Coordinates of C-alpha atoms in Angstrom, one line a residue:
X1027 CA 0.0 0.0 0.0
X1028 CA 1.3 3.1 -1.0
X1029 CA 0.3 5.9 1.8
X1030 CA 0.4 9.6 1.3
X1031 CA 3.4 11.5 3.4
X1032 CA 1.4 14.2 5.3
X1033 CA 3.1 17.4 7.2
X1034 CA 4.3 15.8 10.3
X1035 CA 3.0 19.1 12.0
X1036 CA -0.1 21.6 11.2
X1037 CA -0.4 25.1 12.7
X1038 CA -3.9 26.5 12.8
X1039 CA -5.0 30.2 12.6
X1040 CA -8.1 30.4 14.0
X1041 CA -10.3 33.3 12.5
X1042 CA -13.2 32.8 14.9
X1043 CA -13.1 36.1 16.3
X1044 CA -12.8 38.5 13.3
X1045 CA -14.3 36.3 10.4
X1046 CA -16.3 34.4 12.3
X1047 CA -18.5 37.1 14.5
X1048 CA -17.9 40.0 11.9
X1049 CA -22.0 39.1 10.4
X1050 CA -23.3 38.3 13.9
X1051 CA -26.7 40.5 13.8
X1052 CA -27.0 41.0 17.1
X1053 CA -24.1 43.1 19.3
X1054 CA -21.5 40.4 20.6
X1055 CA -19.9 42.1 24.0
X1056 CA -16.6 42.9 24.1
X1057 CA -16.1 40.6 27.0
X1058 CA -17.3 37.3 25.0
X1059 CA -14.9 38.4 22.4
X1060 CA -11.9 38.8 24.2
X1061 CA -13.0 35.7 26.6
X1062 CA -13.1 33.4 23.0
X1063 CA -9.3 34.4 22.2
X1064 CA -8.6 33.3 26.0
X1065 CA -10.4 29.9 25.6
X1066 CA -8.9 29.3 22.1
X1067 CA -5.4 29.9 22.8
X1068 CA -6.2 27.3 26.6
X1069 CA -7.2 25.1 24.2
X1070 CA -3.3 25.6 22.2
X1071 CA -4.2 27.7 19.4
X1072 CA -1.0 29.2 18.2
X1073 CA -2.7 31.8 15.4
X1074 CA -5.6 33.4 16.4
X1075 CA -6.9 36.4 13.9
X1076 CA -9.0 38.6 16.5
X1077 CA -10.3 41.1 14.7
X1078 CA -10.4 44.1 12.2
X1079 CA -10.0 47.8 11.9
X1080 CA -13.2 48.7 9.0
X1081 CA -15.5 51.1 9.4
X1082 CA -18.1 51.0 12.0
X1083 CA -20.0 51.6 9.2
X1084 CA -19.8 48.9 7.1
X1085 CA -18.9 46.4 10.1
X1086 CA -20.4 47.6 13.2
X1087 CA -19.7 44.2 15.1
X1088 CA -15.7 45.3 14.6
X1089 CA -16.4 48.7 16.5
X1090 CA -14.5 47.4 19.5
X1091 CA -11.0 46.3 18.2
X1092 CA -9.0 48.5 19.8
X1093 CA -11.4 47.4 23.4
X1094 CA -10.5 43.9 22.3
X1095 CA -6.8 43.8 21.4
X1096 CA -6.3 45.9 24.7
X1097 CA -8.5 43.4 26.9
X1098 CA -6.7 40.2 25.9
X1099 CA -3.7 38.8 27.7
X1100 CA -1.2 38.1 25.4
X1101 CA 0.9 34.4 25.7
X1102 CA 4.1 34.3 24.5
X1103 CA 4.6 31.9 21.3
X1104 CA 0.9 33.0 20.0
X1105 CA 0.8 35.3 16.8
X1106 CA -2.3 37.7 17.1
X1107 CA -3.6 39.1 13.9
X1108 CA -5.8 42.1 12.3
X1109 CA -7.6 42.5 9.6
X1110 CA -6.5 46.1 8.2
X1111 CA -8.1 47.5 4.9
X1112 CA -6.1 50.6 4.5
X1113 CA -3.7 53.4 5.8
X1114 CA -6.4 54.7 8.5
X1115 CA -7.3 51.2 9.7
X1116 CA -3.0 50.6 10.0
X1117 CA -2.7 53.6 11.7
X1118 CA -5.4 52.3 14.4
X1119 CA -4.2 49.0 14.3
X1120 CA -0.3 49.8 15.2
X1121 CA -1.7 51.5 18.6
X1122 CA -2.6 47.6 19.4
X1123 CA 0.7 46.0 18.8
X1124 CA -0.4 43.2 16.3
X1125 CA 1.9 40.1 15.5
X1126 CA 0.7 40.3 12.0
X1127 CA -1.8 42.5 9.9
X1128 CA -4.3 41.0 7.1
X1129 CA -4.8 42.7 3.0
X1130 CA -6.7 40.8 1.4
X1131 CA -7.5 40.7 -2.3
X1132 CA -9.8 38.7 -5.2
X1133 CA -9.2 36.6 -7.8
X1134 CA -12.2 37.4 -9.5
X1135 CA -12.6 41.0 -10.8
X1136 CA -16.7 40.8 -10.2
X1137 CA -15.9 40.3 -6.6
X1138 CA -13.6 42.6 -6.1
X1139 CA -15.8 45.4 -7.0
X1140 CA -18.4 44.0 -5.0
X1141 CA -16.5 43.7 -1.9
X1142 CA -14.2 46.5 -2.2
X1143 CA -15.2 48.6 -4.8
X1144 CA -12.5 48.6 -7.3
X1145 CA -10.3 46.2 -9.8
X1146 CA -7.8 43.9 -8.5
X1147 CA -4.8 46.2 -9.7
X1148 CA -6.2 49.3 -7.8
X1149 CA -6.9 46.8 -4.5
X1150 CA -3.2 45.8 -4.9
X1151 CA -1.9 49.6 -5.1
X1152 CA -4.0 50.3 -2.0
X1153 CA -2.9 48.0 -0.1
X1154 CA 1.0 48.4 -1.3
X1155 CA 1.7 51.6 1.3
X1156 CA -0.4 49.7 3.9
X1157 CA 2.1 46.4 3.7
X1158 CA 5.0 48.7 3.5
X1159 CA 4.1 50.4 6.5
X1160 CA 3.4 47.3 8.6
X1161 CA 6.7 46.2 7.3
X1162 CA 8.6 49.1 8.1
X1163 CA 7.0 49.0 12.1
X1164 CA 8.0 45.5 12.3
X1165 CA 5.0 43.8 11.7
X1166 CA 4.5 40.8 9.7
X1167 CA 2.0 41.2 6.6
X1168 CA -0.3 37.8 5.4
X1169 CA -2.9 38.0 1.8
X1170 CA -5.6 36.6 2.0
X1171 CA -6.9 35.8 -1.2
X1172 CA -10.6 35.1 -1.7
X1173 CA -12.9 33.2 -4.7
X1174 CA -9.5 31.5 -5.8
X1175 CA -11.8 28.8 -7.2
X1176 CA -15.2 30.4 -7.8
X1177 CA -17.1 33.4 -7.5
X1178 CA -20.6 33.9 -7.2
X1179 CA -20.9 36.5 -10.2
X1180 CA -18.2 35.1 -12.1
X1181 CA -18.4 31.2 -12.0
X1182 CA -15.6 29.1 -12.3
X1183 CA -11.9 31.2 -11.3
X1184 CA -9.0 29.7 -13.6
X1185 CA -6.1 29.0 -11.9
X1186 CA -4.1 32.0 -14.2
X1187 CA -6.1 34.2 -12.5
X1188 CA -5.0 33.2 -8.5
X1189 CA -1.4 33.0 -9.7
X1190 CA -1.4 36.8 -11.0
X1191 CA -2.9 37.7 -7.6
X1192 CA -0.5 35.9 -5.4
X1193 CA 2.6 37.5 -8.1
X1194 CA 1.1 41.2 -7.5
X1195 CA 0.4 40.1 -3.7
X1196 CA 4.5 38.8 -3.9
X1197 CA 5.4 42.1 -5.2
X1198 CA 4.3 44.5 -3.1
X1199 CA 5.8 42.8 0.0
X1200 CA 3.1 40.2 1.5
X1201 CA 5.2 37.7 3.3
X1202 CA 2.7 35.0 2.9
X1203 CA -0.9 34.3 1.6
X1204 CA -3.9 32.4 1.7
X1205 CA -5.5 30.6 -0.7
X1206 CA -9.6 31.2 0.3
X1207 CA -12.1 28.9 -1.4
X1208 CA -14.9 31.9 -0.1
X1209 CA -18.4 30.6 -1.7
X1210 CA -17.4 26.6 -0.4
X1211 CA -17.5 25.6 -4.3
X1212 CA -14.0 24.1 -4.4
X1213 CA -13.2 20.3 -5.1
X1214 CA -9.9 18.7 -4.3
X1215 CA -8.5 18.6 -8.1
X1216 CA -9.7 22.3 -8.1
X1217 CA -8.0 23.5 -5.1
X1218 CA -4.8 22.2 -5.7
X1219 CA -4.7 23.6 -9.3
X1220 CA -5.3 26.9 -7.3
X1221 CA -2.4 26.1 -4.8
X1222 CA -0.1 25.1 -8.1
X1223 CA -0.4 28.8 -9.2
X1224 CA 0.4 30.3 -6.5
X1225 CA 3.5 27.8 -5.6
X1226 CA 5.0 29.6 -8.8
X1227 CA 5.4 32.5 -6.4
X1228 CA 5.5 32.0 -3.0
X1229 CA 7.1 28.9 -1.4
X1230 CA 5.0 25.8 0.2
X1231 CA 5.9 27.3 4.3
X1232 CA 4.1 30.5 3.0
X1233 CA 1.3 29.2 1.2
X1234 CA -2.1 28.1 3.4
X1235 CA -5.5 27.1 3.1
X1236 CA -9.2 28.2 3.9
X1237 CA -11.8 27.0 3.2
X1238 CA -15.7 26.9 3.6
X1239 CA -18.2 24.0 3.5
X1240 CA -21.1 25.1 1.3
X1241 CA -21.1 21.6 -0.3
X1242 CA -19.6 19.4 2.5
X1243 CA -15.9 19.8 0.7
X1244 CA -13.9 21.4 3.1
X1245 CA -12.0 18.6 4.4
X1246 CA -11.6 17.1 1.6
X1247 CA -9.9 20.3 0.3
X1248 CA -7.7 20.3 3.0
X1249 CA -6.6 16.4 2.8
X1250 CA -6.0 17.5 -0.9
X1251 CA -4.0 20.6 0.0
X1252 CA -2.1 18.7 2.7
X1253 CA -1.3 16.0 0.3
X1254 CA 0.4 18.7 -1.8
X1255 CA 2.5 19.7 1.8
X1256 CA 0.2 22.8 2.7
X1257 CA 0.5 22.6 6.9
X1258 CA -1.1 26.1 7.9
X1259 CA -4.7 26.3 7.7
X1260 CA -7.3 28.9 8.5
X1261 CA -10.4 27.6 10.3
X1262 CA -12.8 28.8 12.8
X1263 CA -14.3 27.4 16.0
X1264 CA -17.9 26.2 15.6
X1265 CA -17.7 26.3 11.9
X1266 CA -18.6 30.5 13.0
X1267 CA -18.7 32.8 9.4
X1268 CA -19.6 33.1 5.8
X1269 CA -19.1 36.3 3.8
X1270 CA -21.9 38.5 3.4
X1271 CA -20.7 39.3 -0.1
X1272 CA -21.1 36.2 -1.4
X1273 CA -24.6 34.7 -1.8
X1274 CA -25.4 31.2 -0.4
X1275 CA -21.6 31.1 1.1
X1276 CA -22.1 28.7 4.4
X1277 CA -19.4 29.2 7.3
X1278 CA -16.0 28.5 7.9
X1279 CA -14.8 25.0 8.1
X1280 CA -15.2 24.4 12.0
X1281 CA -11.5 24.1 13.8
X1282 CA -12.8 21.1 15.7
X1283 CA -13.3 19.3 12.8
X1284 CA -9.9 20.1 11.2
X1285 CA -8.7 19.2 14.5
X1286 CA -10.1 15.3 14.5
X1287 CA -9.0 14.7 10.6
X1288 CA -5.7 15.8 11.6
X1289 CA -5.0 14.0 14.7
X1290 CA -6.9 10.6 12.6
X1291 CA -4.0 11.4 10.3
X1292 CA -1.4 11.4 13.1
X1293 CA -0.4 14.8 12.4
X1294 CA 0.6 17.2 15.3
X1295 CA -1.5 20.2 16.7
X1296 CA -0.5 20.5 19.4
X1297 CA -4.2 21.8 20.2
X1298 CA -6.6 19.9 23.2
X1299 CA -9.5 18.7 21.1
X1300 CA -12.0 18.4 23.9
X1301 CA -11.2 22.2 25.2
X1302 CA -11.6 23.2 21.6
X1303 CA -15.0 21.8 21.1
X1304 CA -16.2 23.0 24.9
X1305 CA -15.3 26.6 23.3
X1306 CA -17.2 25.8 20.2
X1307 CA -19.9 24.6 22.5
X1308 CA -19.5 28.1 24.5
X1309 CA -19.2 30.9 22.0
X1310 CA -22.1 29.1 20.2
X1311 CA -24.8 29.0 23.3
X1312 CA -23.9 32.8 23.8
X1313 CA -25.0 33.3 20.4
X1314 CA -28.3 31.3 20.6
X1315 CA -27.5 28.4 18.3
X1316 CA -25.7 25.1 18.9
X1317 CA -22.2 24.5 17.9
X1318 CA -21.7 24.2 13.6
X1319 CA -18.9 21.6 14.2
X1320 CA -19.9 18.0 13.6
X1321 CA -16.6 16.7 15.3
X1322 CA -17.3 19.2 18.4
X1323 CA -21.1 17.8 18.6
X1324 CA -20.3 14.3 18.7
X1325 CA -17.3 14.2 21.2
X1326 CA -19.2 16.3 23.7
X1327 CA -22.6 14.0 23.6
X1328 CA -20.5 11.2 23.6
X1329 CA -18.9 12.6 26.8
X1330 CA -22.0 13.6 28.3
X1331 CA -23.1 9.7 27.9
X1332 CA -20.2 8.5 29.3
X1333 CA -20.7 10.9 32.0
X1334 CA -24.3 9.5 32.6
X1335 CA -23.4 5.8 32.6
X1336 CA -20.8 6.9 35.5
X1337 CA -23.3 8.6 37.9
X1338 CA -25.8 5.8 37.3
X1339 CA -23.3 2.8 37.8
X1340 CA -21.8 4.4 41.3

C-alpha cells in the first residue's frame, strides 16, 4: 500500500473572532470576544486572527477592536492578527501592537468590485503603502486571497487568475498568503490547481489554506492541500462565518473538525480537542444556536453519555 506523506506538524489560525462574528446581527460584547481568544489559545491555538480595523460603518460588530486587542492577555509563542483594509485602519491598528496584519484581495474582478469597490490592480496599489508600513514597524504582513476557485458572479476562477494575484500580492511585499475557497465551491482537483499557481510565487511554508463547507468539501480540500505539503490552515471554532458578499456562502470549516481529521491522520496540533470543542460549544450557546462543528457535537454528547453511565453505575 502506497500511503500519502502528510506534514508531520499543522499550525492553525483560528479566525473565529474576526471572520467568524464579523456578520453576527446582534451586538456580541466585548467581553465574549476577548474571553473566546482566551479559551482558544487554553485550548493551544498558536494563530488566532482577532479582529479588524473597517469602518463602523460597514462592520459595526468590529467597532470594539481597539477594546478587544487591549483586553486580551497576550501568551508568548501566540501570533495575534488584524484585519486592516487601509492606511487609516494601519494607523489604528499599530496603537494595538499586532503580531501580524491581514490585506486581502480577489481573484475574481466581479468580486472585487463588489466587496471593495475597485479592480484587483487598484486593490493591490492600495494595499502596497499599507504592507510597506506594517513592514517598516515591524509587523508581519499575510494576503488573504478570496474566490480562488469560484465566485458567485463570475463562475468558475482559472487557476491564471489566482497565480497573478499571489505574483502582484508577492510584489508588493506580502510575506505569505492564503489561498480562500470563499463561496465553499471548491473540489480537491480544483484546489490544488489553485495552490499550483500560486507555488509559482511564494514557497510551500508561506502558502495556506481556507476553506468553507457550502457543499460538504472542506475537508476534503484540506486532505487534498495537505497532500500537496500545505501545513497552515485557516479555520474557525464552531464552523462560526460566511461572507456576506457572497450569496449562499455557508461558514468556515469548523477548527474542531480540522482538529479530528488531523489528529486521525497522526499529524501534530498541538491543540486539546476536547477544550476546543467546549469553546465551540460556549461561544455558540452565547449566540443562541448550537455548535456548527460536527466533530465538536459528537465528542461532547458522547462525553455527556459516558458521563451518565458513570453517575448511574456508582
Amino acid at each position: 500500500m502506497n500511503l500519502t506523506t502528510y506534514p508531520r506538524r499543522v499550525r492553525l489560525i483560528d479566525v473565529g473572532p474576526r471572520d467568524g462574528l464579523q456578520n453576527e446581527k446582534q451586538p456580541v460584547p466585548t467581553a465574549v470576544k476577548v474571553e473566546l481568544v482566551h479559551r482558544l489559545q487554553a485550548a493551544g491555538l498558536r494563530e488566532i486572527e482577532v479582529t479588524s480595523y473597517v469602518s463602523p460603518k460597514w462592520v459595526p460588530q468590529m467597532a470594539d477592536n481597539h477594546a478587544v486587542m487591549q483586553g486580551i492577555e497576550r501568551r508568548a509563542g501566540v501570533r495575534y492578527s488584524v484585519l486592516t483594509p487601509n492606511m487609516k485602519g494601519l494607523e489604528a491598528a499599530l496603537q494595538d501592537r499586532p503580531d501580524e496584519i491581514v490585506v486581502f484581495g480577489a481573484a475574481s474582478e466581479a468580486f472585487s468590485q463588489r466587496n471593495i469597490n475597485c479592480s484587483i490592480a487598484e486593490s493591490i496599489e492600495r494595499f502596497a503603502p499599507v504592507v510597506e508600513a506594517a513592514r517598516n514597524a515591524g509587523i508581519a504582513v499575510r494576503g488573504a486571497m478570496s474566490c480562488t476557485v469560484g465566485c458567485p458572479f463570475e463562475g468558475d476562477v482559472p487557476p491564471e487568475r489566482v497565480g497573478m494575484l499571489a505574483r502582484l500580492m508577492k510584489d508588493i511585499g506580502v510575506q505569505r498568503v492564503d489561498v480562500a475557497d470563499t463561496i465553499g465551491v471548491g473540489t480537491p482537483l480544483k484546489v490544488q490547481r489553485a495552490i499550483e499557481a500560486v507555488l509559482a510565487h511564494y514557497d510551500i511554508d508561506h502558502v495556506s489554506g481556507h476553506f468553507h463547507d457550502t457543499y460538504g468539501q472542506a475537508l476534503a480540500n484540506t486532505l487534498a492541500a495537505l497532500q500537496m505539503g500545505v501545513w497552515n490552515f485557516q479555520c474557525s471554532v464552531a464552523g462560526l462565518g460566511g461572507c456576506p458578499y457572497a450569496p449562499g456562502a455557508t461558514g468556515n470549516v469548523a477548527t474542531e473538525d480540522v482538529v479530528y481529521l488531523l489528529h486521525g491522520l497522526g499529524i501534530d496540533t498541538g491543540i486539546d480537542l476536547v477544550a476546543l470543542a467546549e469553546t465551540g460549544a460556549w461561544i455558540s450557546e452565547r449566540l443562541g444556536r448550537p455548535t456548527g462543528s460536527r466533530a465538536g457535537r459528537a465528542l461532547l454528547a458522547r462525553r455527556a453519555r459516558a458521563k451518565s453511565a458513570s453517575e448511574q453505575g456508582a
